[in-house]
Amino acid sequence: MNPLTHVAIIMDGNGRWGLKYKNSRNAGHKAGLKTVEKIIRETLKNKIRFLTLFAFSTENWKRPKKEIHYLFNLLENFLINRIDELHKKNIKLKILGSKRFSPKLNKLLSYSEKKTFGNNKLQINLALNYGSKLELIEAFKKINRNKNKISEQNLERYLQTKDIPDPDILIRTGNTKRLSNFLLWQIAYSEIFFEKKLWPAFTEKDFKKIIIEYKKIKRNFGKI
Ligand code: FPP
């Protein structure tokens, strides 16, 4: 049975779910946050050490201002209300991506990271204003600046995921089969699960099913 250390998720489908059931994309984001909470609980139950969630991409700035504002408000409230509880549960929060948000949100994100820095039961990496191509370009620039040799090891030292093992599983909900500029380097050998359900409809049971399926896969990493 395969060990499971890291699950990464592209949480797609909030907007479509919200429009279908509540006539509002934002209602879909609100429901999506409920699924985030469920999956965090399930991740703890299954003793998985790393959970990476794609919450906002560098391309998502092209959305209407109102939706962006709603999403960041949701995140702010989540952190204000839940960071103590996450801390008590020994959860570490790390932000992937560049923190170029409102001063209030930037401060809240830094505070949450600092507060939970020493925790080690589960690390949640929240990808916000994250894009994999930009991350790679920045890493190559650092290699160049420091006159390092280009190698896998050196590149990984400069990625934002330094010290985080590569995902064992990548899940994308929302019935779309694409990677959307997410962890392109890090998922080289990940097992990828495309899930038809929209993110707000994704349940603990669906998550558990993927874990069981993953554990049975013969992972070769290029060998036979
Ligand atoms: C993709 O669905 C989802 C997002 C861009 C936002 C993800 C946010 C959440 C799950 C809730 C907030 C989470 C936190 C941690 C505060 P989409 O809007 O692209 O859906 P669509 O493909 O149906 O349009």
Short mmCIF file of C-alpha atoms and ligand atoms in Angstrom, two decimals:
data_model
loop_
_atom_site.label_atom_id
_atom_site.label_comp_id
_atom_site.label_asym_id
_atom_site.label_seq_id
_atom_site.Cartn_x
_atom_site.Cartn_y
_atom_site.Cartn_z
CA MET A 1 0.00 0.00 0.00
CA ASN A 2 1.31 3.42 -0.97
CA PRO A 3 2.18 5.82 1.83
CA LEU A 4 0.25 9.08 1.64
CA THR A 5 1.96 12.27 2.76
CA HIS A 6 0.65 15.05 0.55
CA VAL A 7 -2.68 15.76 -1.17
CA ALA A 8 -3.05 18.78 -3.46
CA ILE A 9 -6.46 19.97 -4.65
CA ILE A 10 -7.71 22.24 -7.42
CA MET A 11 -11.07 23.18 -5.92
CA ASP A 12 -12.98 23.89 -9.11
CA GLY A 13 -16.68 24.36 -9.64
CA ASN A 14 -17.82 26.83 -6.97
CA GLY A 15 -19.20 29.31 -9.48
CA ARG A 16 -21.19 26.72 -11.45
CA TRP A 17 -22.57 25.15 -8.24
CA GLY A 18 -23.59 28.55 -6.88
CA LEU A 19 -25.35 29.54 -10.11
CA LYS A 20 -27.15 26.22 -10.37
CA TYR A 21 -28.44 25.98 -6.81
CA LYS A 22 -28.45 29.54 -5.42
CA ASN A 23 -28.41 31.74 -8.49
CA SER A 24 -25.16 33.33 -7.29
CA ARG A 25 -21.51 32.45 -7.95
CA ASN A 26 -20.55 33.86 -4.57
CA ALA A 27 -22.94 31.48 -2.79
CA GLY A 28 -20.88 28.76 -4.45
CA HIS A 29 -17.68 30.12 -2.90
CA LYS A 30 -19.35 30.20 0.50
CA ALA A 31 -20.40 26.57 0.10
CA GLY A 32 -16.90 25.78 -1.17
CA LEU A 33 -15.45 26.96 2.10
CA LYS A 34 -17.64 24.44 3.94
CA THR A 35 -16.11 21.71 1.79
CA VAL A 36 -12.63 23.03 2.69
CA GLU A 37 -13.46 22.58 6.37
CA LYS A 38 -14.77 19.04 5.78
CA ILE A 39 -11.69 18.04 3.83
CA ILE A 40 -9.35 19.47 6.48
CA ARG A 41 -11.11 17.26 9.08
CA GLU A 42 -10.83 14.23 6.82
CA THR A 43 -7.15 14.95 6.14
CA LEU A 44 -6.47 15.00 9.89
CA LYS A 45 -8.43 11.76 10.35
CA ASN A 46 -6.31 10.07 7.71
CA LYS A 47 -3.07 11.40 9.26
CA ILE A 48 -1.98 13.09 6.03
CA ARG A 49 0.85 15.55 6.72
CA PHE A 50 0.39 18.05 3.87
CA LEU A 51 -2.71 19.48 2.19
CA THR A 52 -2.27 22.04 -0.59
CA LEU A 53 -5.34 23.98 -1.71
CA PHE A 54 -5.49 26.15 -4.83
CA ALA A 55 -7.67 29.04 -3.69
CA PHE A 56 -6.70 31.87 -6.07
CA SER A 57 -4.49 31.85 -9.16
CA THR A 58 -2.48 34.66 -10.71
CA GLU A 59 -5.06 34.49 -13.53
CA ASN A 60 -8.07 34.85 -11.20
CA TRP A 61 -7.48 38.64 -11.03
CA LYS A 62 -9.30 38.76 -14.38
CA ARG A 63 -12.60 38.00 -12.57
CA PRO A 64 -15.13 40.74 -11.72
CA LYS A 65 -13.94 42.91 -8.81
CA LYS A 66 -17.05 42.05 -6.79
CA GLU A 67 -16.29 38.32 -6.89
CA ILE A 68 -12.63 38.88 -5.97
CA HIS A 69 -13.68 41.06 -3.08
CA TYR A 70 -16.14 38.42 -1.89
CA LEU A 71 -13.51 35.68 -2.02
CA PHE A 72 -10.96 37.66 -0.02
CA ASN A 73 -13.61 38.66 2.50
CA LEU A 74 -14.46 35.00 2.94
CA LEU A 75 -10.82 34.20 3.53
CA GLU A 76 -10.39 37.08 6.00
CA ASN A 77 -13.38 35.94 8.05
CA PHE A 78 -12.21 32.35 7.92
CA LEU A 79 -8.82 33.29 9.33
CA ILE A 80 -10.23 35.64 11.96
CA ASN A 81 -12.69 32.99 13.17
CA ARG A 82 -10.67 29.83 12.72
CA ILE A 83 -6.96 30.46 13.15
CA ASP A 84 -7.00 29.79 16.92
CA GLU A 85 -8.79 26.51 16.34
CA LEU A 86 -6.33 25.49 13.59
CA HIS A 87 -3.48 26.37 15.94
CA LYS A 88 -4.97 24.28 18.77
CA LYS A 89 -5.25 21.37 16.36
CA ASN A 90 -1.49 21.67 15.72
CA ILE A 91 -2.01 22.77 12.11
CA LYS A 92 0.56 24.91 10.34
CA LEU A 93 -0.61 27.34 7.67
CA LYS A 94 1.68 28.32 4.82
CA ILE A 95 0.86 30.65 1.95
CA LEU A 96 2.15 29.81 -1.54
CA GLY A 97 2.11 32.70 -4.00
CA SER A 98 2.86 36.36 -3.51
CA LYS A 99 1.02 38.26 -0.84
CA ARG A 100 -0.18 41.24 -2.82
CA PHE A 101 -3.56 41.78 -1.24
CA SER A 102 -5.09 44.49 0.92
CA PRO A 103 -2.86 45.56 3.85
CA LYS A 104 -5.41 43.98 6.21
CA LEU A 105 -5.36 40.59 4.46
CA ASN A 106 -1.57 40.65 4.04
CA LYS A 107 -1.20 41.25 7.76
CA LEU A 108 -3.69 38.55 8.66
CA LEU A 109 -1.94 36.02 6.42
CA SER A 110 1.49 36.82 7.90
CA TYR A 111 0.06 36.68 11.43
CA SER A 112 -1.55 33.28 10.75
CA GLU A 113 1.66 31.89 9.29
CA LYS A 114 3.74 33.14 12.19
CA LYS A 115 1.31 31.93 14.84
CA THR A 116 1.16 28.39 13.45
CA PHE A 117 4.78 28.16 12.28
CA GLY A 118 5.88 25.60 14.87
CA ASN A 119 2.94 23.23 14.37
CA ASN A 120 3.53 19.83 12.86
CA LYS A 121 0.44 17.66 12.70
CA LEU A 122 -0.82 18.93 9.36
CA GLN A 123 0.59 21.64 7.09
CA ILE A 124 -2.00 23.41 4.97
CA ASN A 125 -0.47 25.21 2.01
CA LEU A 126 -2.92 27.75 0.72
CA ALA A 127 -2.06 28.77 -2.83
CA LEU A 128 -3.16 32.39 -3.24
CA ASN A 129 -2.14 34.58 -6.11
CA TYR A 130 -0.09 31.56 -7.13
CA GLY A 131 1.05 30.53 -10.60
CA SER A 132 3.47 27.71 -11.29
CA LYS A 133 5.17 29.32 -14.31
CA LEU A 134 5.94 32.46 -12.30
CA GLU A 135 7.24 30.34 -9.43
CA LEU A 136 9.61 28.53 -11.83
CA ILE A 137 10.82 31.74 -13.45
CA GLU A 138 11.55 33.25 -10.03
CA ALA A 139 13.46 30.11 -9.02
CA PHE A 140 15.59 30.18 -12.19
CA LYS A 141 16.32 33.87 -11.62
CA LYS A 142 17.59 33.05 -8.12
CA ILE A 143 19.79 30.25 -9.49
CA ASN A 144 21.22 32.72 -11.96
CA ARG A 145 21.72 35.50 -9.40
CA ASN A 146 23.54 33.13 -7.04
CA LYS A 147 25.56 31.63 -9.91
CA ASN A 148 24.34 28.14 -8.97
CA LYS A 149 24.48 25.24 -11.36
CA ILE A 150 21.10 24.42 -12.92
CA SER A 151 20.04 21.13 -11.35
CA GLU A 152 16.84 19.61 -9.97
CA GLN A 153 18.13 20.00 -6.44
CA ASN A 154 19.09 23.64 -6.85
CA LEU A 155 15.81 24.51 -8.53
CA GLU A 156 13.81 22.89 -5.74
CA ARG A 157 15.73 24.91 -3.17
CA TYR A 158 14.25 28.06 -4.67
CA LEU A 159 10.69 26.90 -5.25
CA GLN A 160 8.06 28.10 -2.81
CA THR A 161 7.46 24.44 -1.98
CA LYS A 162 10.99 24.03 -0.62
CA ASP A 163 10.87 21.50 2.25
CA ILE A 164 7.43 20.27 1.16
CA PRO A 165 7.40 16.78 -0.37
CA ASP A 166 5.83 16.54 -3.83
CA PRO A 167 2.10 15.75 -3.85
CA ASP A 168 1.27 12.05 -3.93
CA ILE A 169 -2.24 12.86 -5.11
CA LEU A 170 -3.61 15.75 -7.15
CA ILE A 171 -7.39 16.07 -7.18
CA ARG A 172 -9.27 18.41 -9.50
CA THR A 173 -13.00 18.67 -8.99
CA GLY A 174 -15.44 20.32 -11.39
CA ASN A 175 -15.40 17.94 -14.35
CA THR A 176 -12.51 19.65 -16.15
CA LYS A 177 -9.26 17.94 -17.08
CA ARG A 178 -6.59 20.59 -16.92
CA LEU A 179 -3.84 21.67 -14.54
CA SER A 180 -4.37 25.46 -14.66
CA ASN A 181 -0.74 26.43 -13.92
CA PHE A 182 -0.73 24.61 -10.57
CA LEU A 183 2.44 22.97 -9.18
CA LEU A 184 3.61 21.94 -12.67
CA TRP A 185 7.09 20.90 -11.48
CA GLN A 186 5.93 19.27 -8.26
CA ILE A 187 3.29 16.97 -9.78
CA ALA A 188 5.70 15.20 -12.14
CA TYR A 189 4.91 11.85 -10.48
CA SER A 190 1.63 12.60 -8.70
CA GLU A 191 -1.38 10.38 -9.18
CA ILE A 192 -4.05 12.60 -10.73
CA PHE A 193 -7.76 12.24 -10.00
CA PHE A 194 -10.25 14.23 -12.06
CA GLU A 195 -13.54 14.34 -10.18
CA LYS A 196 -16.81 15.10 -11.93
CA LYS A 197 -18.47 16.69 -8.90
CA LEU A 198 -18.27 20.44 -8.37
CA TRP A 199 -16.21 21.43 -5.31
CA PRO A 200 -19.14 22.35 -3.01
CA ALA A 201 -20.67 18.92 -3.71
CA PHE A 202 -17.43 17.02 -2.99
CA THR A 203 -17.76 14.99 0.22
CA GLU A 204 -15.59 13.23 2.79
CA LYS A 205 -16.77 9.97 1.20
CA ASP A 206 -15.48 11.06 -2.24
CA PHE A 207 -12.16 12.02 -0.69
CA LYS A 208 -11.89 8.70 1.13
CA LYS A 209 -12.69 6.81 -2.09
CA ILE A 210 -9.80 8.55 -3.87
CA ILE A 211 -7.44 7.71 -1.00
CA ILE A 212 -8.42 4.03 -1.13
CA GLU A 213 -7.96 3.95 -4.91
CA TYR A 214 -4.59 5.73 -4.63
CA LYS A 215 -3.32 3.25 -2.06
CA LYS A 216 -3.86 0.39 -4.51
CA ILE A 217 -1.98 1.99 -7.44
CA LYS A 218 1.40 0.55 -8.39
CA ARG A 219 3.63 3.63 -8.43
CA ASN A 220 6.71 3.08 -10.57
CA PHE A 221 8.43 6.48 -10.68
CA GLY A 222 9.85 5.53 -14.08
CA LYS A 223 10.98 2.06 -13.00
CA ILE A 224 9.15 -1.17 -13.91
C1 FPP B 1 -12.76 27.69 -8.41
O1 FPP B 1 -14.13 27.64 -8.74
C2 FPP B 1 -12.61 28.18 -7.07
C3 FPP B 1 -11.98 29.34 -6.72
C4 FPP B 1 -11.36 30.24 -7.69
C5 FPP B 1 -11.92 29.76 -5.31
C6 FPP B 1 -11.68 28.68 -4.31
C7 FPP B 1 -12.24 29.16 -3.04
C8 FPP B 1 -12.89 28.41 -2.13
C9 FPP B 1 -13.00 26.94 -2.21
C10 FPP B 1 -13.56 29.04 -0.97
C11 FPP B 1 -12.69 29.89 -0.20
C12 FPP B 1 -11.55 29.17 0.37
C13 FPP B 1 -10.84 29.68 1.36
C14 FPP B 1 -9.67 28.91 1.87
C15 FPP B 1 -11.21 30.95 1.97
P1 FPP B 1 -14.67 28.55 -9.92
O2 FPP B 1 -15.19 29.80 -9.31
O3 FPP B 1 -13.62 28.71 -10.96
O4 FPP B 1 -15.86 27.67 -10.43
P2 FPP B 1 -16.40 27.57 -11.91
O5 FPP B 1 -15.38 26.79 -12.70
O6 FPP B 1 -17.67 26.80 -11.72
O7 FPP B 1 -16.61 28.97 -12.42
#
